[in-house]
Short mmCIF file of C-alpha atoms in Angstrom, two decimals:
data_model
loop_
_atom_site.label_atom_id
_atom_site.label_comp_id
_atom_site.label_asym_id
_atom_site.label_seq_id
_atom_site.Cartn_x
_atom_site.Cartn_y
_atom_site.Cartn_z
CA UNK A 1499 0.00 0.00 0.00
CA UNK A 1500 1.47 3.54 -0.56
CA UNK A 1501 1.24 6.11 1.90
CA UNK A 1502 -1.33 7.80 1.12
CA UNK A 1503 -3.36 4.18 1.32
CA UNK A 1504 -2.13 3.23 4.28
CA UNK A 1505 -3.33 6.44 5.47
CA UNK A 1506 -6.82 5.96 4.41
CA UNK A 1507 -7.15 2.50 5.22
CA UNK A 1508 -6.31 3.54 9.26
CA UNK A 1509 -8.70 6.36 9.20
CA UNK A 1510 -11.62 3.84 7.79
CA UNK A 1511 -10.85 1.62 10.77
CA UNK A 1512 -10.57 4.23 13.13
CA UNK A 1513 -14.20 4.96 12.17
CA UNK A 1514 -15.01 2.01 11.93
CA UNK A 1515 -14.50 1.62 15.85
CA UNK A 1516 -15.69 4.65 16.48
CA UNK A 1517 -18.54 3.91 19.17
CA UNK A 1518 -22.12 5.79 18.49
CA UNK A 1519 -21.84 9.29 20.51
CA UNK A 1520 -24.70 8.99 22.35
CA UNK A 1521 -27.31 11.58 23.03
CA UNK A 1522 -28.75 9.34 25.82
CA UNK A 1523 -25.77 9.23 27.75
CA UNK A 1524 -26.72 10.24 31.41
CA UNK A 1525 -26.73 13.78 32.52
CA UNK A 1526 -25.06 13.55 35.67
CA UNK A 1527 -23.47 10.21 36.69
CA UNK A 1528 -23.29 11.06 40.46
CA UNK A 1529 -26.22 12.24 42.60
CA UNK A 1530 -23.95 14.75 43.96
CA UNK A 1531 -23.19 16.14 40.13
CA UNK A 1532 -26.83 16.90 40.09
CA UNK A 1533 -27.00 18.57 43.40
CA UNK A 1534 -24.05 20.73 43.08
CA UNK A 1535 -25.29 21.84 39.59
CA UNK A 1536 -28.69 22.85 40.80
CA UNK A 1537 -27.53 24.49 44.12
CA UNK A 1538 -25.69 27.46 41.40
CA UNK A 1539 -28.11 27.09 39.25
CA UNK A 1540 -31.08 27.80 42.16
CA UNK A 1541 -28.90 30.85 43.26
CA UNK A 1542 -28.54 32.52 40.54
CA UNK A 1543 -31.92 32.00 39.28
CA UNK A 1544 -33.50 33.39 42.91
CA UNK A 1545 -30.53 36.35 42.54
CA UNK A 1546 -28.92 35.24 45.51
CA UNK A 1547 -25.73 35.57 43.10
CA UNK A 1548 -24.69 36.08 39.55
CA UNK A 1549 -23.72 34.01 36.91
CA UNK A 1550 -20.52 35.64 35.55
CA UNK A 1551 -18.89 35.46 39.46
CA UNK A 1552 -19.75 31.69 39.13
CA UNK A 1553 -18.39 31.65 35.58
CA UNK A 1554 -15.30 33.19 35.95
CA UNK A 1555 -14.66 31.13 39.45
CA UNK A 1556 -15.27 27.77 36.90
CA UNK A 1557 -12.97 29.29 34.65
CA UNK A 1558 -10.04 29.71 36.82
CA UNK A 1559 -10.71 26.28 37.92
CA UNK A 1560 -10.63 24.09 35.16
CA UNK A 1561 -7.58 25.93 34.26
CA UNK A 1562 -5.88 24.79 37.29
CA UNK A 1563 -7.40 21.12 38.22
CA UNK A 1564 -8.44 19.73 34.45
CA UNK A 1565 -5.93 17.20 33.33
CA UNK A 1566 -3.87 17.29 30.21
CA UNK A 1567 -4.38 14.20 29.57
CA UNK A 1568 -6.21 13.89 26.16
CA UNK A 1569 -7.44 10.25 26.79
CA UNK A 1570 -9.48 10.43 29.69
CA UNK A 1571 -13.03 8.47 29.22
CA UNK A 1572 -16.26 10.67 29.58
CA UNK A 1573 -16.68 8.94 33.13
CA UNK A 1574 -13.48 10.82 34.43
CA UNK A 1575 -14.33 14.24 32.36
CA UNK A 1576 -17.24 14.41 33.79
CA UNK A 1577 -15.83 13.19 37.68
CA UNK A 1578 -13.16 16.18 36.96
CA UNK A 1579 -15.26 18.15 35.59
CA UNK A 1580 -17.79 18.44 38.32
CA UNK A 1581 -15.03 18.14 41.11
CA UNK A 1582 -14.43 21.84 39.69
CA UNK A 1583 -17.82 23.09 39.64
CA UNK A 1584 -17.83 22.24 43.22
CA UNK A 1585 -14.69 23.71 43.98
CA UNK A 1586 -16.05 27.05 42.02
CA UNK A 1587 -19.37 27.12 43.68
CA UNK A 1588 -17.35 26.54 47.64
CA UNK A 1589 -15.45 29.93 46.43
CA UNK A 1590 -18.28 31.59 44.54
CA UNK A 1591 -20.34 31.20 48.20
CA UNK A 1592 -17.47 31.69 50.45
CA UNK A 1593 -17.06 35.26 48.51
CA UNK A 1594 -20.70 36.33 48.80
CA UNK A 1595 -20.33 35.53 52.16
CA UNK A 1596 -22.56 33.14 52.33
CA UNK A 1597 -20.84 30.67 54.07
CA UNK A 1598 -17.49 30.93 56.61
CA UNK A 1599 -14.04 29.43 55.43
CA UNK A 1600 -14.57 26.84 58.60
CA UNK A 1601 -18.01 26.11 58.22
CA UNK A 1602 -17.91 23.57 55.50
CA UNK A 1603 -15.56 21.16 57.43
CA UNK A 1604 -17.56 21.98 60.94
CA UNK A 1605 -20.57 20.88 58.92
CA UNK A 1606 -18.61 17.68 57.48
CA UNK A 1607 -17.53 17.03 61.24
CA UNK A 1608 -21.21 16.84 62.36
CA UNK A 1609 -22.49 14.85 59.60
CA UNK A 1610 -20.02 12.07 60.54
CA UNK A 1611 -20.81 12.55 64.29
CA UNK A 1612 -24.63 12.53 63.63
CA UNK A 1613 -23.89 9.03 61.53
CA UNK A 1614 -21.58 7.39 63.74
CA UNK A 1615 -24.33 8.14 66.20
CA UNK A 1616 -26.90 6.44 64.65
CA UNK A 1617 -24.83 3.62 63.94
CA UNK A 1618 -23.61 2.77 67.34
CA UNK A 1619 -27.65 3.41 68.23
CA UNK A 1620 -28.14 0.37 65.44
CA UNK A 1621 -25.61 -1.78 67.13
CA UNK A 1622 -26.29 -1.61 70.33
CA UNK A 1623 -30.25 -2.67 69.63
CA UNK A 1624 -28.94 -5.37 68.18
CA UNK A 1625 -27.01 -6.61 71.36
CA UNK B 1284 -9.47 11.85 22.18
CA UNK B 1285 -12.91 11.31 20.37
CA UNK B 1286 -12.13 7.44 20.04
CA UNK B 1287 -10.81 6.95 23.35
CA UNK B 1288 -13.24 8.27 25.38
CA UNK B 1289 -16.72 7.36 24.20
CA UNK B 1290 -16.43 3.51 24.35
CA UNK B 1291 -19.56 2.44 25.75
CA UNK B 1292 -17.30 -0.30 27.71
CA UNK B 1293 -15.45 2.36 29.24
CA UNK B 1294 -18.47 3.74 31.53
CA UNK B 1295 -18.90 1.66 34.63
CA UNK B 1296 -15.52 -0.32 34.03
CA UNK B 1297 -12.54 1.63 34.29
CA UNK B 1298 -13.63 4.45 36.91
CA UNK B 1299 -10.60 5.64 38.66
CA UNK B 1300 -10.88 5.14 42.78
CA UNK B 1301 -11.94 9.09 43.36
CA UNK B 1302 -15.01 8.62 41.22
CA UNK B 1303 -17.32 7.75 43.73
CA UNK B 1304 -18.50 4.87 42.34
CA UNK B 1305 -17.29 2.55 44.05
CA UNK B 1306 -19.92 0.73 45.84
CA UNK B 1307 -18.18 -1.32 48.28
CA UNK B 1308 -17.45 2.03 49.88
CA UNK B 1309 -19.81 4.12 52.06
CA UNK B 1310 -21.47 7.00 49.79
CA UNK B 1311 -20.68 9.48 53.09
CA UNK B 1312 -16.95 8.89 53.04
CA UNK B 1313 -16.74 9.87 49.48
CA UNK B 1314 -15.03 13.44 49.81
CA UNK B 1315 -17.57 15.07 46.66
CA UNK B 1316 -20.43 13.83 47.98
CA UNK B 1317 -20.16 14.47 51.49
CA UNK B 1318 -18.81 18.01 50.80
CA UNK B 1319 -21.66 18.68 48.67
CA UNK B 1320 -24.28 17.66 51.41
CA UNK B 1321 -22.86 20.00 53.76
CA UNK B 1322 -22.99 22.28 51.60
CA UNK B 1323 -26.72 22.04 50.50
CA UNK B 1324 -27.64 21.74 53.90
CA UNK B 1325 -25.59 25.17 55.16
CA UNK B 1326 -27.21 26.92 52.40
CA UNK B 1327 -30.98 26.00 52.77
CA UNK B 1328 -30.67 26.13 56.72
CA UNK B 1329 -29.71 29.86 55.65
CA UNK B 1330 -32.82 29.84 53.70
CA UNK B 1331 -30.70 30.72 50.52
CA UNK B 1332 -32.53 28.05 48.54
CA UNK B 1333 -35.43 25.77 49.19
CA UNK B 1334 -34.49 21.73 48.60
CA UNK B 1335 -37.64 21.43 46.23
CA UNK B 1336 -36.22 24.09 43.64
CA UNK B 1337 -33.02 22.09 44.05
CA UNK B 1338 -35.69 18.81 42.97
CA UNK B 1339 -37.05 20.80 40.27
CA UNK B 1340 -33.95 22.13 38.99
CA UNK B 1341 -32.91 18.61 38.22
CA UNK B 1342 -36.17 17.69 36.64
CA UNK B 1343 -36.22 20.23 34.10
CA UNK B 1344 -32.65 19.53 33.02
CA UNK B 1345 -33.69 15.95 33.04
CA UNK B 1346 -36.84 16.00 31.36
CA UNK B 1347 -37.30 19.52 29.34
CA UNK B 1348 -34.15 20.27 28.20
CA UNK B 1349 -32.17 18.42 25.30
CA UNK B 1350 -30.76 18.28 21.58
CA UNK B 1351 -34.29 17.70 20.80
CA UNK B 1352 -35.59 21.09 21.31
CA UNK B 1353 -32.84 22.37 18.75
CA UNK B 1354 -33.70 19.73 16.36
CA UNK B 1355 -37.28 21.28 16.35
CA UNK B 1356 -35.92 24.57 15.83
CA UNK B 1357 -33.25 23.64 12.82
CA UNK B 1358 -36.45 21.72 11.22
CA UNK B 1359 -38.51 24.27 11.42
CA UNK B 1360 -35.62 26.87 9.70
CA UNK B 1361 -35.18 23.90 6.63
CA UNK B 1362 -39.03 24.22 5.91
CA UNK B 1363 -39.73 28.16 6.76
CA UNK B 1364 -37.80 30.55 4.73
CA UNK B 1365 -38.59 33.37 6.80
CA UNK B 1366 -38.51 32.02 10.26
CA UNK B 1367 -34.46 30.77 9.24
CA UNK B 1368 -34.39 34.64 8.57
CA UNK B 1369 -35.58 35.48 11.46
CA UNK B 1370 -33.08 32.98 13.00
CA UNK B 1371 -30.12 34.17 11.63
CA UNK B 1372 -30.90 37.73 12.17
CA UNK B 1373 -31.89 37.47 15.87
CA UNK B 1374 -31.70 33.71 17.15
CA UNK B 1375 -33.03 34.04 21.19
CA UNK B 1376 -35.74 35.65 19.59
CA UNK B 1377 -37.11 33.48 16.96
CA UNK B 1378 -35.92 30.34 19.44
CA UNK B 1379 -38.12 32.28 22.38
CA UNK B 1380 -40.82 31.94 19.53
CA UNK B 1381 -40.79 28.11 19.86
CA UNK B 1382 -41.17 27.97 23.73
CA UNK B 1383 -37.44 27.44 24.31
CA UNK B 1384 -35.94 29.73 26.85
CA UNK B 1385 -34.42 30.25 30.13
CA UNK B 1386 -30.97 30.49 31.67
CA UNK B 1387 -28.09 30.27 29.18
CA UNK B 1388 -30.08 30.62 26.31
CA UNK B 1389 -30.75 34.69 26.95
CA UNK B 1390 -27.96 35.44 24.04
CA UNK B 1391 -27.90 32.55 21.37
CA UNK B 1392 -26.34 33.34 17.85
CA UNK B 1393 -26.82 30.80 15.11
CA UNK B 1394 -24.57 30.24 12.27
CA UNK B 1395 -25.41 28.59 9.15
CA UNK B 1396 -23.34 25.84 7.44
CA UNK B 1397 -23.09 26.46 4.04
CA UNK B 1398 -21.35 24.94 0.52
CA UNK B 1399 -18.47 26.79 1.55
CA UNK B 1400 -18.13 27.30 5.33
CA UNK B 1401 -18.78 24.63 8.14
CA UNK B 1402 -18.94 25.76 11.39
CA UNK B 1403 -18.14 24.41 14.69
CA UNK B 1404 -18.83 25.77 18.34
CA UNK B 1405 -16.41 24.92 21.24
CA UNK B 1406 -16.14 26.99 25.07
CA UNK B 1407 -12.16 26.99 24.93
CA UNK B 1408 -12.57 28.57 29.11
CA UNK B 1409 -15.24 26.80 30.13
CA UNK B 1410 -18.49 24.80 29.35
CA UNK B 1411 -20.89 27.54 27.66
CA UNK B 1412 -23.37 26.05 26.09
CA UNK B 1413 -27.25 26.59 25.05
CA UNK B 1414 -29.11 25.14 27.25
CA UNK B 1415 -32.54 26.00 26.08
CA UNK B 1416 -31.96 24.03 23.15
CA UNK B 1417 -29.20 21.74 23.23
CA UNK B 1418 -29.75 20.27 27.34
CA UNK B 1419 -26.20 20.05 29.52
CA UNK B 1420 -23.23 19.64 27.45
CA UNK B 1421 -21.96 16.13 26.62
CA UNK B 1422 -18.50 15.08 28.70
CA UNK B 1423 -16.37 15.52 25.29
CA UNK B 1424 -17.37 19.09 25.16
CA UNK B 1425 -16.01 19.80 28.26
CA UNK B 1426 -13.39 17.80 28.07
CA UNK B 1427 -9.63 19.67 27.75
CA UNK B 1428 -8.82 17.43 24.57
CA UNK B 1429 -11.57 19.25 22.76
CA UNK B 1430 -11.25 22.50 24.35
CA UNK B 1431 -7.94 22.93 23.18
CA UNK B 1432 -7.61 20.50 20.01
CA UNK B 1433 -10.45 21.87 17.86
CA UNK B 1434 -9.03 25.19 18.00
CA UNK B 1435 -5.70 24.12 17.18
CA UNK B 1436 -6.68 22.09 14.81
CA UNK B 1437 -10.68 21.55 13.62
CA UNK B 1438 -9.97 19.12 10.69
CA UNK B 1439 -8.40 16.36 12.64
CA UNK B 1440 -10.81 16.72 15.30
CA UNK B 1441 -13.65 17.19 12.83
CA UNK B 1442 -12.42 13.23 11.12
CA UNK B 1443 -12.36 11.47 14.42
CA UNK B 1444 -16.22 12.56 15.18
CA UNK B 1445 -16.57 11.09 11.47
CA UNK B 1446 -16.74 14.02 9.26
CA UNK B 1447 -14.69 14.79 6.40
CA UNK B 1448 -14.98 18.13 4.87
CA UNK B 1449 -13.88 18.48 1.48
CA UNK B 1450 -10.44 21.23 1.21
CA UNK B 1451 -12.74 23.68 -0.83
CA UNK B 1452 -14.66 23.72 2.81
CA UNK B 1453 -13.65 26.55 4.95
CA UNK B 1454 -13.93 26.06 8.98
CA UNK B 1455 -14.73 28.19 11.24
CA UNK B 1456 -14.40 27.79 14.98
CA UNK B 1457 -16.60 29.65 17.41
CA UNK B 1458 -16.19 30.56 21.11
CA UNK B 1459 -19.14 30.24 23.65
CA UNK B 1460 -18.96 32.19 26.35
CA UNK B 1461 -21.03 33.78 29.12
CA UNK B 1462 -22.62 36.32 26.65
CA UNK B 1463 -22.97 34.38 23.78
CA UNK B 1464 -23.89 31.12 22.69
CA UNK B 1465 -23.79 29.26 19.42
CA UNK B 1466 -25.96 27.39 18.07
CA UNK B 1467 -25.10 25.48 14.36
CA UNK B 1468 -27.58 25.83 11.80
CA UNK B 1469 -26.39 22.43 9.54
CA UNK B 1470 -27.19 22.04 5.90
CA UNK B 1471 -30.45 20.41 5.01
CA UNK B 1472 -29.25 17.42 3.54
CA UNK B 1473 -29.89 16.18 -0.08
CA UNK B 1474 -32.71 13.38 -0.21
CA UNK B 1475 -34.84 15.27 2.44
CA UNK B 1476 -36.71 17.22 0.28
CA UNK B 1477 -39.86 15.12 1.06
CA UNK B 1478 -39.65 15.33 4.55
CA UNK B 1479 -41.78 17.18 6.63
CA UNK B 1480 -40.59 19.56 9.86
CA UNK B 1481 -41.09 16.48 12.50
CA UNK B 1482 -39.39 14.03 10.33
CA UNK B 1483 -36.42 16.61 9.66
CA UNK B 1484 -36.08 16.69 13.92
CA UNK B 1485 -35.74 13.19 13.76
CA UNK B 1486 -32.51 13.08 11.62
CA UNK B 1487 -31.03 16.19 13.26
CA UNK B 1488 -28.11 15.37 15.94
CA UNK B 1489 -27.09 16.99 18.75
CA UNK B 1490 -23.43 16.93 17.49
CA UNK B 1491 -25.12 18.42 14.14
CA UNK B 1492 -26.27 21.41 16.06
CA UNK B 1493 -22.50 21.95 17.68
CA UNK B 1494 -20.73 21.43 14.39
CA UNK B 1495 -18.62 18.25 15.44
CA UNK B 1496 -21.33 16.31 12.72
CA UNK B 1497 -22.97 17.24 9.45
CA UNK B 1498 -26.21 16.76 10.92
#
């Protein structure tokens, strides 16, 4: 085969695997993707904040946590992706002043407590 | 970066360990999830936002949102001279017309693909996309291979989604951003001449309406 052949014949088999890009893939592929996306989304649209403070926080972001790395599956875009947005909306809401720099952890903190709690309240009806 | 990532084998298989998939782990002591909780709670205990728009939010983008609403309004430009004039001239407009509206879609501009010019729409900062007519923005859009490769070099990205444009073809690439969104007008294609608007939405793609496919 010449060149030129060879060249063809790789790109016909290259589309030949090339899987059907899905319009039904899911939308979010975490519960937490959904949540984080409609918390903005709900405080912009009740004017609690603006988009373009968001925006520009998401920018910044994806600049400095989205890998290079030009093979990732959609799975890990998307993980990435929406690791970011959350990272953008804990700034975006930290500079409105909506919530304190500790407050987030403290919160964390008492989650776990509250669920270790009910746990060792499982355990010991069960003795 | 198109072949790679849209296996169908590669979702639920080969999830990296932060992903939070992993089942045989406690959804709290994921890092995401938990984070985002607290979150959600702090801000509706604030009374910031109430969990039910948070319900509804998700809904919508779930159920009333999607390529299909585009493909209704690219079928109705192929069969309605003056409402693609309309379109071109002022696209939030004449896509407000249809019913389609709402955050992210208050600036759309739509370009038409012609003999001589194919277009295709990337966010090279971001994700900015229209919403109103296209849903949330598939994982390749967003992903960095695309933000940056298309730019740098459209063909080559344009022949892994599967479309070769002939060299007389010019491309154009256009930005997304904040302020404005694109929205790809494709060519009708040749054959459809007996089709009617609702059978044109059916052959109109999502990756049409962003350039990455003819149709």
């Amino acid at each position: 085969m010449k060149p030129s052949e060879q060249h063809r014949a790789a790109l016909e088999l290259a589309r030949a695997n090339l899987p059907r890009r899905d319009e039904d893939a899911p939308l979010f592929r975490a519960p937490w993707h959904a949540r984080i996306f409609a918390l903005i989304i709900a405080l912009v649209k009740n004017e609690h904040l603006g988009w373009k403070p968001f925006q520009e926080n998401l920018v910044v972001v994806l600049a400095r946590h989205q890998s290079a790395d030009q093979d990732q599956s959609d799975t890990q875009v998307e993980f990435e992706y929406f690791d970011c947005w959350l990272i953008a909306a804990e700034m975006t809401l930290l500079e409105a002043g909506f919530v304190a720099e500790d407050e987030i952890s403290k919160h964390i903190d008492d989650i776990r407590a509250m669920v270790a709690q009910i746990r060792a309240d499982q355990l010991s009806h069960h003795h | 970066m198109a072949k790679k990532s849209h296996g169908p084998n590669k979702h639920g298989h080969d999830h990296g360990n932060d992903d939070g998939h992993d089942h045989a782990h406690d959804p709290l002591e994921e890092g995401a999830a938990l984070r985002v909780r607290a979150l959600e709670e702090i801000v509706v205990a604030k009374g910031l936002v109430d969990p039910d728009a948070l319900d509804a939010i998700v809904e919508y983008y779930e159920r009333e949102t999607g390529p299909r609403n585009g493909a209704q309004v690219i079928a109705r430009a192929w069969t309605d001279p003056d409402f693609k004039d309309w379109l071109l001239k002022d696209g939030t407009a004449a896509i407000n017309s249809l019913g389609f509206s709402g955050y992210q879609g208050e600036h759309i501009r739509v370009i038409e693909n012609t003999d001589t010019v194919h277009n295709v729409v990337v966010c090279t900062l971001c994700s900015c996309y229209p919403w109103p007519v296209l849903g949330l923005a598939p994982a390749w859009y967003k992903s960095p291979a695309y933000r940056s490769r298309v730019v740098r070099e459209p063909r080559v990205v344009l022949q892994e989604f599967g479309l070769n444009l002939a060299s007389s073809v010019k491309v154009r690439v256009w930005d997304s951003t904040a302020e404005v969104r694109y929205l790809v007008l494709p060519r009708r294609p040749p054959g459809s001449e007996g089709m009617d608007a609702p059978e044109l939405a059916n052959i109109i793609t999502r990756n049409g309406m962003i350039g990455t496919a003819s149709v």
